[in-house]
Structure formats: C-alpha cells, structure tokens
Amino acid sequence: VQLQASGGGLVQAGGSLRLSCAASGRTFSSYVMGWFRQAPGKEREFVAHIRGSGSSTDYADSVKGRFTISRDNAKNTVTLQMNSLKPEDTAVYYCAARRTGWGKPLYEYDYWGQGTLVTVSS
C-alpha cells in the first residue's frame, strides 16, 4: 500500500483544515487507517484511526470533539477534518495503514505516507 497525504497548510487558531490521504491498492477497505502527527522536537503521536468498514473510530483525547476521521472505500481515501484548530495542533501529519489489530502505537502500523505540514498561528 502506498499512501499520499495532502491538505496541510497555514491556518489561524480557530480555523479548519481538511487533510486527505490517497491509497493505492485493491484491498483498501481491509486496512485500518490512522492519522498521526509529529510536532517539532516531539515524538510522533496517535491522532485518530478508523476501521476498514468505517464502523468504528477512535481519537486522541487532545482532538476529541474537534477532529473527525472518515473514509471513502470506493475512492481509496481517508480524510481528517480538523476544526477549532489550536497552535498546539501544529505538526507534520502522517497517514498510516495496518492490516490487523486496533491498537494506537505507531509501531503497529505497516505503511506510512510522507506527511503534510499543518501550521496553526495564534
């Protein structure tokens, strides 16, 4: 699976951005898809993930109620809608895929995209 993230940019605090991740391959619907982020000087951290069917999602506490993950299996895409953005959301955002499991640790993910930078100004 190859992943290509896009949609990052500069936004003011309180604003919104929509990230997209396009995936290659014919078995996209069988993968759990996740979003992670890495702020400058910090470790990469879990943001959200969604099951292959889209039936279940989970979020980091820091983004609950503000971010929404969704997927379109017909288009092989997963989206992260980010609202009420805060300066602390500034990071490079990565999409990732895993074949099995539902854990949050990044080492459990099998495939990674190249990342897209989100900068939130105060």
GROMACS .gro file of N, CA and C in nm:
model
  366
    1VAL      N    1   0.086  -0.120   0.000
    1VAL     CA    2   0.000   0.000   0.000
    1VAL      C    3   0.088   0.124   0.000
    2GLN      N    4   0.059   0.214  -0.091
    2GLN     CA    5   0.129   0.344  -0.093
    2GLN      C    6   0.030   0.452  -0.053
    3LEU      N    7   0.077   0.543   0.032
    3LEU     CA    8  -0.010   0.646   0.087
    3LEU      C    9   0.044   0.784   0.053
    4GLN      N   10  -0.047   0.873   0.018
    4GLN     CA   11  -0.009   1.009  -0.017
    4GLN      C   12  -0.100   1.106   0.057
    5ALA      N   13  -0.043   1.177   0.153
    5ALA     CA   14  -0.120   1.273   0.230
    5ALA      C   15  -0.113   1.412   0.168
    6SER      N   16  -0.221   1.487   0.184
    6SER     CA   17  -0.226   1.622   0.131
    6SER      C   18  -0.323   1.706   0.213
    7GLY      N   19  -0.321   1.837   0.190
    7GLY     CA   20  -0.418   1.924   0.253
    7GLY      C   21  -0.365   2.012   0.363
    8GLY      N   22  -0.239   1.995   0.399
    8GLY     CA   23  -0.182   2.078   0.503
    8GLY      C   24  -0.167   2.223   0.459
    9GLY      N   25  -0.138   2.309   0.556
    9GLY     CA   26  -0.119   2.449   0.525
    9GLY      C   27  -0.116   2.533   0.650
   10LEU      N   28  -0.126   2.663   0.629
   10LEU     CA   29  -0.123   2.760   0.739
   10LEU      C   30  -0.265   2.808   0.766
   11VAL      N   31  -0.304   2.805   0.893
   11VAL     CA   32  -0.438   2.848   0.930
   11VAL      C   33  -0.431   2.919   1.064
   12GLN      N   34  -0.522   3.011   1.085
   12GLN     CA   35  -0.527   3.080   1.213
   12GLN      C   36  -0.596   2.993   1.318
   13ALA      N   37  -0.563   3.019   1.443
   13ALA     CA   38  -0.629   2.947   1.552
   13ALA      C   39  -0.780   2.965   1.541
   14GLY      N   40  -0.852   2.856   1.564
   14GLY     CA   41  -0.996   2.856   1.549
   14GLY      C   42  -1.044   2.816   1.412
   15GLY      N   43  -0.952   2.809   1.319
   15GLY     CA   44  -0.989   2.774   1.182
   15GLY      C   45  -0.997   2.625   1.160
   16SER      N   46  -1.016   2.587   1.033
   16SER     CA   47  -1.033   2.447   0.996
   16SER      C   48  -0.944   2.410   0.880
   17LEU      N   49  -0.909   2.284   0.874
   17LEU     CA   50  -0.837   2.226   0.761
   17LEU      C   51  -0.888   2.085   0.741
   18ARG      N   52  -0.876   2.040   0.617
   18ARG     CA   53  -0.919   1.905   0.583
   18ARG      C   54  -0.801   1.834   0.519
   19LEU      N   55  -0.753   1.730   0.584
   19LEU     CA   56  -0.644   1.650   0.529
   19LEU      C   57  -0.701   1.529   0.457
   20SER      N   58  -0.634   1.492   0.351
   20SER     CA   59  -0.673   1.372   0.277
   20SER      C   60  -0.554   1.281   0.260
   21CYS      N   61  -0.583   1.154   0.251
   21CYS     CA   62  -0.480   1.054   0.227
   21CYS      C   63  -0.532   0.960   0.118
   22ALA      N   64  -0.461   0.955   0.009
   22ALA     CA   65  -0.497   0.867  -0.101
   22ALA      C   66  -0.412   0.742  -0.094
   23ALA      N   67  -0.476   0.627  -0.110
   23ALA     CA   68  -0.407   0.499  -0.100
   23ALA      C   69  -0.414   0.423  -0.231
   24SER      N   70  -0.307   0.352  -0.260
   24SER     CA   71  -0.307   0.264  -0.376
   24SER      C   72  -0.352   0.125  -0.333
   25GLY      N   73  -0.378   0.040  -0.429
   25GLY     CA   74  -0.409  -0.098  -0.395
   25GLY      C   75  -0.558  -0.130  -0.401
   26ARG      N   76  -0.586  -0.258  -0.414
   26ARG     CA   77  -0.723  -0.303  -0.431
   26ARG      C   78  -0.791  -0.344  -0.302
   27THR      N   79  -0.715  -0.351  -0.192
   27THR     CA   80  -0.771  -0.402  -0.067
   27THR      C   81  -0.779  -0.294   0.039
   28PHE      N   82  -0.800  -0.172  -0.004
   28PHE     CA   83  -0.801  -0.058   0.088
   28PHE      C   84  -0.901  -0.080   0.202
   29SER      N   85  -1.015  -0.134   0.172
   29SER     CA   86  -1.120  -0.149   0.273
   29SER      C   87  -1.084  -0.250   0.382
   30SER      N   88  -0.979  -0.325   0.363
   30SER     CA   89  -0.940  -0.422   0.464
   30SER      C   90  -0.841  -0.364   0.566
   31TYR      N   91  -0.798  -0.240   0.543
   31TYR     CA   92  -0.698  -0.179   0.630
   31TYR      C   93  -0.761  -0.083   0.731
   32VAL      N   94  -0.713  -0.090   0.852
   32VAL     CA   95  -0.737   0.018   0.947
   32VAL      C   96  -0.649   0.135   0.905
   33MET      N   97  -0.708   0.253   0.899
   33MET     CA   98  -0.634   0.371   0.859
   33MET      C   99  -0.621   0.467   0.977
   34GLY      N  100  -0.503   0.522   0.991
   34GLY     CA  101  -0.480   0.611   1.103
   34GLY      C  102  -0.414   0.741   1.062
   35TRP      N  103  -0.428   0.840   1.148
   35TRP     CA  104  -0.355   0.966   1.135
   35TRP      C  105  -0.269   0.984   1.260
   36PHE      N  106  -0.147   1.024   1.238
   36PHE     CA  107  -0.054   1.054   1.345
   36PHE      C  108   0.003   1.194   1.318
   37ARG      N  109   0.068   1.249   1.417
   37ARG     CA  110   0.131   1.379   1.397
   37ARG      C  111   0.260   1.388   1.478
   38GLN      N  112   0.348   1.472   1.428
   38GLN     CA  113   0.476   1.493   1.496
   38GLN      C  114   0.506   1.641   1.499
   39ALA      N  115   0.503   1.696   1.618
   39ALA     CA  116   0.536   1.837   1.637
   39ALA      C  117   0.688   1.853   1.648
   40PRO      N  118   0.738   1.971   1.620
   40PRO     CA  119   0.883   1.994   1.629
   40PRO      C  120   0.938   1.956   1.766
   41GLY      N  121   1.040   1.873   1.766
   41GLY     CA  122   1.104   1.835   1.890
   41GLY      C  123   1.031   1.732   1.972
   42LYS      N  124   0.921   1.679   1.917
   42LYS     CA  125   0.842   1.582   1.992
   42LYS      C  126   0.832   1.451   1.916
   43GLU      N  127   0.788   1.348   1.987
   43GLU     CA  128   0.770   1.219   1.925
   43GLU      C  129   0.640   1.216   1.844
   44ARG      N  130   0.636   1.129   1.747
   44ARG     CA  131   0.514   1.111   1.670
   44ARG      C  132   0.406   1.052   1.761
   45GLU      N  133   0.284   1.102   1.747
   45GLU     CA  134   0.177   1.058   1.834
   45GLU      C  135   0.049   1.025   1.756
   46PHE      N  136  -0.028   0.939   1.813
   46PHE     CA  137  -0.156   0.898   1.756
   46PHE      C  138  -0.255   1.014   1.758
   47VAL      N  139  -0.332   1.027   1.650
   47VAL     CA  140  -0.438   1.128   1.643
   47VAL      C  141  -0.576   1.061   1.633
   48ALA      N  142  -0.591   0.973   1.535
   48ALA     CA  143  -0.721   0.909   1.513
   48ALA      C  144  -0.702   0.787   1.424
   49HIS      N  145  -0.797   0.693   1.433
   49HIS     CA  146  -0.798   0.584   1.336
   49HIS      C  147  -0.941   0.538   1.312
   50ILE      N  148  -0.955   0.462   1.204
   50ILE     CA  149  -1.087   0.419   1.160
   50ILE      C  150  -1.076   0.278   1.105
   51ARG      N  151  -1.174   0.196   1.134
   51ARG     CA  152  -1.174   0.058   1.085
   51ARG      C  153  -1.199   0.055   0.934
   52GLY      N  154  -1.167  -0.059   0.875
   52GLY     CA  155  -1.181  -0.074   0.731
   52GLY      C  156  -1.321  -0.047   0.680
   53SER      N  157  -1.420  -0.088   0.756
   53SER     CA  158  -1.559  -0.066   0.717
   53SER      C  159  -1.607   0.075   0.749
   54GLY      N  160  -1.530   0.145   0.830
   54GLY     CA  161  -1.573   0.277   0.876
   54GLY      C  162  -1.665   0.272   0.996
   55SER      N  163  -1.686   0.152   1.049
   55SER     CA  164  -1.785   0.134   1.156
   55SER      C  165  -1.738   0.185   1.291
   56SER      N  166  -1.609   0.193   1.309
   56SER     CA  167  -1.556   0.239   1.438
   56SER      C  168  -1.443   0.338   1.418
   57THR      N  169  -1.438   0.434   1.508
   57THR     CA  170  -1.331   0.533   1.508
   57THR      C  171  -1.283   0.554   1.651
   58ASP      N  172  -1.165   0.608   1.664
   58ASP     CA  173  -1.115   0.644   1.797
   58ASP      C  174  -1.021   0.762   1.780
   59TYR      N  175  -1.012   0.842   1.885
   59TYR     CA  176  -0.936   0.966   1.879
   59TYR      C  177  -0.848   0.984   2.002
   60ALA      N  178  -0.742   1.057   1.985
   60ALA     CA  179  -0.665   1.103   2.099
   60ALA      C  180  -0.751   1.203   2.178
   61ASP      N  181  -0.733   1.203   2.308
   61ASP     CA  182  -0.813   1.294   2.392
   61ASP      C  183  -0.795   1.440   2.350
   62SER      N  184  -0.678   1.473   2.304
   62SER     CA  185  -0.647   1.612   2.270
   62SER      C  186  -0.725   1.663   2.149
   63VAL      N  187  -0.782   1.572   2.069
   63VAL     CA  188  -0.853   1.615   1.948
   63VAL      C  189  -1.000   1.577   1.948
   64LYS      N  190  -1.043   1.504   2.048
   64LYS     CA  191  -1.183   1.462   2.053
   64LYS      C  192  -1.276   1.582   2.050
   65GLY      N  193  -1.379   1.570   1.969
   65GLY     CA  194  -1.476   1.679   1.957
   65GLY      C  195  -1.435   1.786   1.858
   66ARG      N  196  -1.311   1.782   1.812
   66ARG     CA  197  -1.264   1.882   1.715
   66ARG      C  198  -1.227   1.820   1.581
   67PHE      N  199  -1.175   1.699   1.583
   67PHE     CA  200  -1.132   1.631   1.461
   67PHE      C  201  -1.229   1.517   1.430
   68THR      N  202  -1.246   1.490   1.301
   68THR     CA  203  -1.328   1.379   1.256
   68THR      C  204  -1.256   1.303   1.147
   69ILE      N  205  -1.242   1.173   1.166
   69ILE     CA  206  -1.182   1.088   1.064
   69ILE      C  207  -1.293   1.017   0.988
   70SER      N  208  -1.277   1.005   0.858
   70SER     CA  209  -1.374   0.934   0.775
   70SER      C  210  -1.299   0.870   0.659
   71ARG      N  211  -1.368   0.784   0.587
   71ARG     CA  212  -1.306   0.718   0.473
   71ARG      C  213  -1.408   0.695   0.365
   72ASP      N  214  -1.358   0.685   0.244
   72ASP     CA  215  -1.439   0.652   0.127
   72ASP      C  216  -1.369   0.535   0.059
   73ASN      N  217  -1.419   0.416   0.082
   73ASN     CA  218  -1.352   0.298   0.028
   73ASN      C  219  -1.364   0.287  -0.124
   74ALA      N  220  -1.463   0.350  -0.179
   74ALA     CA  221  -1.478   0.350  -0.326
   74ALA      C  222  -1.368   0.435  -0.391
   75LYS      N  223  -1.319   0.534  -0.317
   75LYS     CA  224  -1.217   0.623  -0.371
   75LYS      C  225  -1.079   0.599  -0.310
   76ASN      N  226  -1.070   0.502  -0.220
   76ASN     CA  227  -0.943   0.472  -0.153
   76ASN      C  228  -0.885   0.594  -0.083
   77THR      N  229  -0.969   0.664  -0.011
   77THR     CA  230  -0.923   0.782   0.059
   77THR      C  231  -0.969   0.782   0.205
   78VAL      N  232  -0.889   0.844   0.288
   78VAL     CA  233  -0.925   0.869   0.426
   78VAL      C  234  -0.903   1.017   0.452
   79THR      N  235  -0.992   1.075   0.529
   79THR     CA  236  -0.993   1.219   0.549
   79THR      C  237  -0.989   1.252   0.698
   80LEU      N  238  -0.921   1.358   0.732
   80LEU     CA  239  -0.922   1.409   0.868
   80LEU      C  240  -0.971   1.553   0.863
   81GLN      N  241  -1.091   1.574   0.910
   81GLN     CA  242  -1.146   1.708   0.919
   81GLN      C  243  -1.106   1.766   1.054
   82MET      N  244  -1.038   1.879   1.050
   82MET     CA  245  -0.986   1.940   1.172
   82MET      C  246  -1.051   2.076   1.192
   83ASN      N  247  -1.125   2.089   1.299
   83ASN     CA  248  -1.193   2.214   1.332
   83ASN      C  249  -1.139   2.271   1.463
   84SER      N  250  -1.169   2.396   1.486
   84SER     CA  251  -1.126   2.463   1.609
   84SER      C  252  -0.977   2.440   1.636
   85LEU      N  253  -0.899   2.461   1.536
   85LEU     CA  254  -0.757   2.433   1.546
   85LEU      C  255  -0.689   2.524   1.647
   86LYS      N  256  -0.589   2.467   1.713
   86LYS     CA  257  -0.513   2.538   1.814
   86LYS      C  258  -0.365   2.540   1.773
   87PRO      N  259  -0.290   2.635   1.824
   87PRO     CA  260  -0.146   2.637   1.791
   87PRO      C  261  -0.076   2.506   1.826
   88GLU      N  262  -0.121   2.439   1.929
   88GLU     CA  263  -0.058   2.313   1.968
   88GLU      C  264  -0.091   2.198   1.871
   89ASP      N  265  -0.177   2.222   1.775
   89ASP     CA  266  -0.203   2.124   1.670
   89ASP      C  267  -0.098   2.132   1.559
   90THR      N  268  -0.012   2.230   1.565
   90THR     CA  269   0.093   2.245   1.465
   90THR      C  270   0.184   2.123   1.464
   91ALA      N  271   0.197   2.061   1.348
   91ALA     CA  272   0.275   1.937   1.336
   91ALA      C  273   0.276   1.892   1.191
   92VAL      N  274   0.361   1.796   1.164
   92VAL     CA  275   0.351   1.722   1.039
   92VAL      C  276   0.255   1.606   1.064
   93TYR      N  277   0.155   1.595   0.979
   93TYR     CA  278   0.053   1.491   0.995
   93TYR      C  279   0.080   1.379   0.894
   94TYR      N  280   0.074   1.257   0.944
   94TYR     CA  281   0.101   1.138   0.863
   94TYR      C  282  -0.022   1.048   0.862
   95CYS      N  283  -0.050   0.992   0.745
   95CYS     CA  284  -0.149   0.885   0.742
   95CYS      C  285  -0.076   0.752   0.741
   96ALA      N  286  -0.141   0.651   0.794
   96ALA     CA  287  -0.080   0.520   0.806
   96ALA      C  288  -0.186   0.412   0.792
   97ALA      N  289  -0.141   0.292   0.760
   97ALA     CA  290  -0.232   0.179   0.739
   97ALA      C  291  -0.179   0.055   0.811
   98ARG      N  292  -0.271  -0.025   0.858
   98ARG     CA  293  -0.233  -0.152   0.921
   98ARG      C  294  -0.330  -0.259   0.877
   99ARG      N  295  -0.279  -0.382   0.868
   99ARG     CA  296  -0.361  -0.492   0.818
   99ARG      C  297  -0.451  -0.550   0.927
  100THR      N  298  -0.400  -0.557   1.048
  100THR     CA  299  -0.475  -0.621   1.157
  100THR      C  300  -0.461  -0.538   1.283
  101GLY      N  301  -0.549  -0.565   1.377
  101GLY     CA  302  -0.539  -0.501   1.508
  101GLY      C  303  -0.608  -0.367   1.514
  102TRP      N  304  -0.609  -0.312   1.635
  102TRP     CA  305  -0.679  -0.185   1.657
  102TRP      C  306  -0.603  -0.098   1.757
  103GLY      N  307  -0.478  -0.128   1.778
  103GLY     CA  308  -0.401  -0.052   1.874
  103GLY      C  309  -0.357   0.083   1.821
  104LYS      N  310  -0.308   0.166   1.912
  104LYS     CA  311  -0.267   0.301   1.876
  104LYS      C  312  -0.116   0.320   1.855
  105PRO      N  313  -0.033   0.233   1.910
  105PRO     CA  314   0.112   0.255   1.892
  105PRO      C  315   0.152   0.261   1.746
  106LEU      N  316   0.237   0.358   1.713
  106LEU     CA  317   0.273   0.377   1.574
  106LEU      C  318   0.349   0.258   1.518
  107TYR      N  319   0.422   0.184   1.602
  107TYR     CA  320   0.500   0.072   1.551
  107TYR      C  321   0.411  -0.042   1.503
  108GLU      N  322   0.283  -0.038   1.535
  108GLU     CA  323   0.191  -0.142   1.490
  108GLU      C  324   0.139  -0.116   1.348
  109TYR      N  325   0.170   0.001   1.296
  109TYR     CA  326   0.124   0.034   1.161
  109TYR      C  327   0.227  -0.011   1.058
  110ASP      N  328   0.177  -0.062   0.947
  110ASP     CA  329   0.263  -0.126   0.847
  110ASP      C  330   0.309  -0.030   0.736
  111TYR      N  331   0.227   0.067   0.703
  111TYR     CA  332   0.256   0.155   0.590
  111TYR      C  333   0.235   0.300   0.631
  112TRP      N  334   0.320   0.387   0.575
  112TRP     CA  335   0.317   0.529   0.611
  112TRP      C  336   0.324   0.616   0.488
  113GLY      N  337   0.252   0.727   0.494
  113GLY     CA  338   0.265   0.830   0.391
  113GLY      C  339   0.378   0.925   0.427
  114GLN      N  340   0.398   1.025   0.341
  114GLN     CA  341   0.513   1.113   0.356
  114GLN      C  342   0.489   1.231   0.451
  115GLY      N  343   0.368   1.257   0.492
  115GLY     CA  344   0.340   1.365   0.584
  115GLY      C  345   0.303   1.495   0.515
  116THR      N  346   0.219   1.572   0.583
  116THR     CA  347   0.180   1.704   0.535
  116THR      C  348   0.180   1.799   0.655
  117LEU      N  349   0.237   1.917   0.633
  117LEU     CA  350   0.259   2.011   0.743
  117LEU      C  351   0.136   2.096   0.768
  118VAL      N  352   0.096   2.100   0.894
  118VAL     CA  353  -0.012   2.188   0.939
  118VAL      C  354   0.047   2.288   1.038
  119THR      N  355   0.027   2.415   1.009
  119THR     CA  356   0.076   2.521   1.097
  119THR      C  357  -0.042   2.606   1.141
  120VAL      N  358  -0.060   2.617   1.271
  120VAL     CA  359  -0.170   2.696   1.326
  120VAL      C  360  -0.111   2.817   1.397
  121SER      N  361  -0.145   2.933   1.348
  121SER     CA  362  -0.092   3.056   1.407
  121SER      C  363  -0.187   3.108   1.514
  122SER      N  364  -0.129   3.173   1.613
  122SER     CA  365  -0.211   3.226   1.724
  122SER      C  366  -0.256   3.368   1.698
   0.00000   0.00000   0.00000
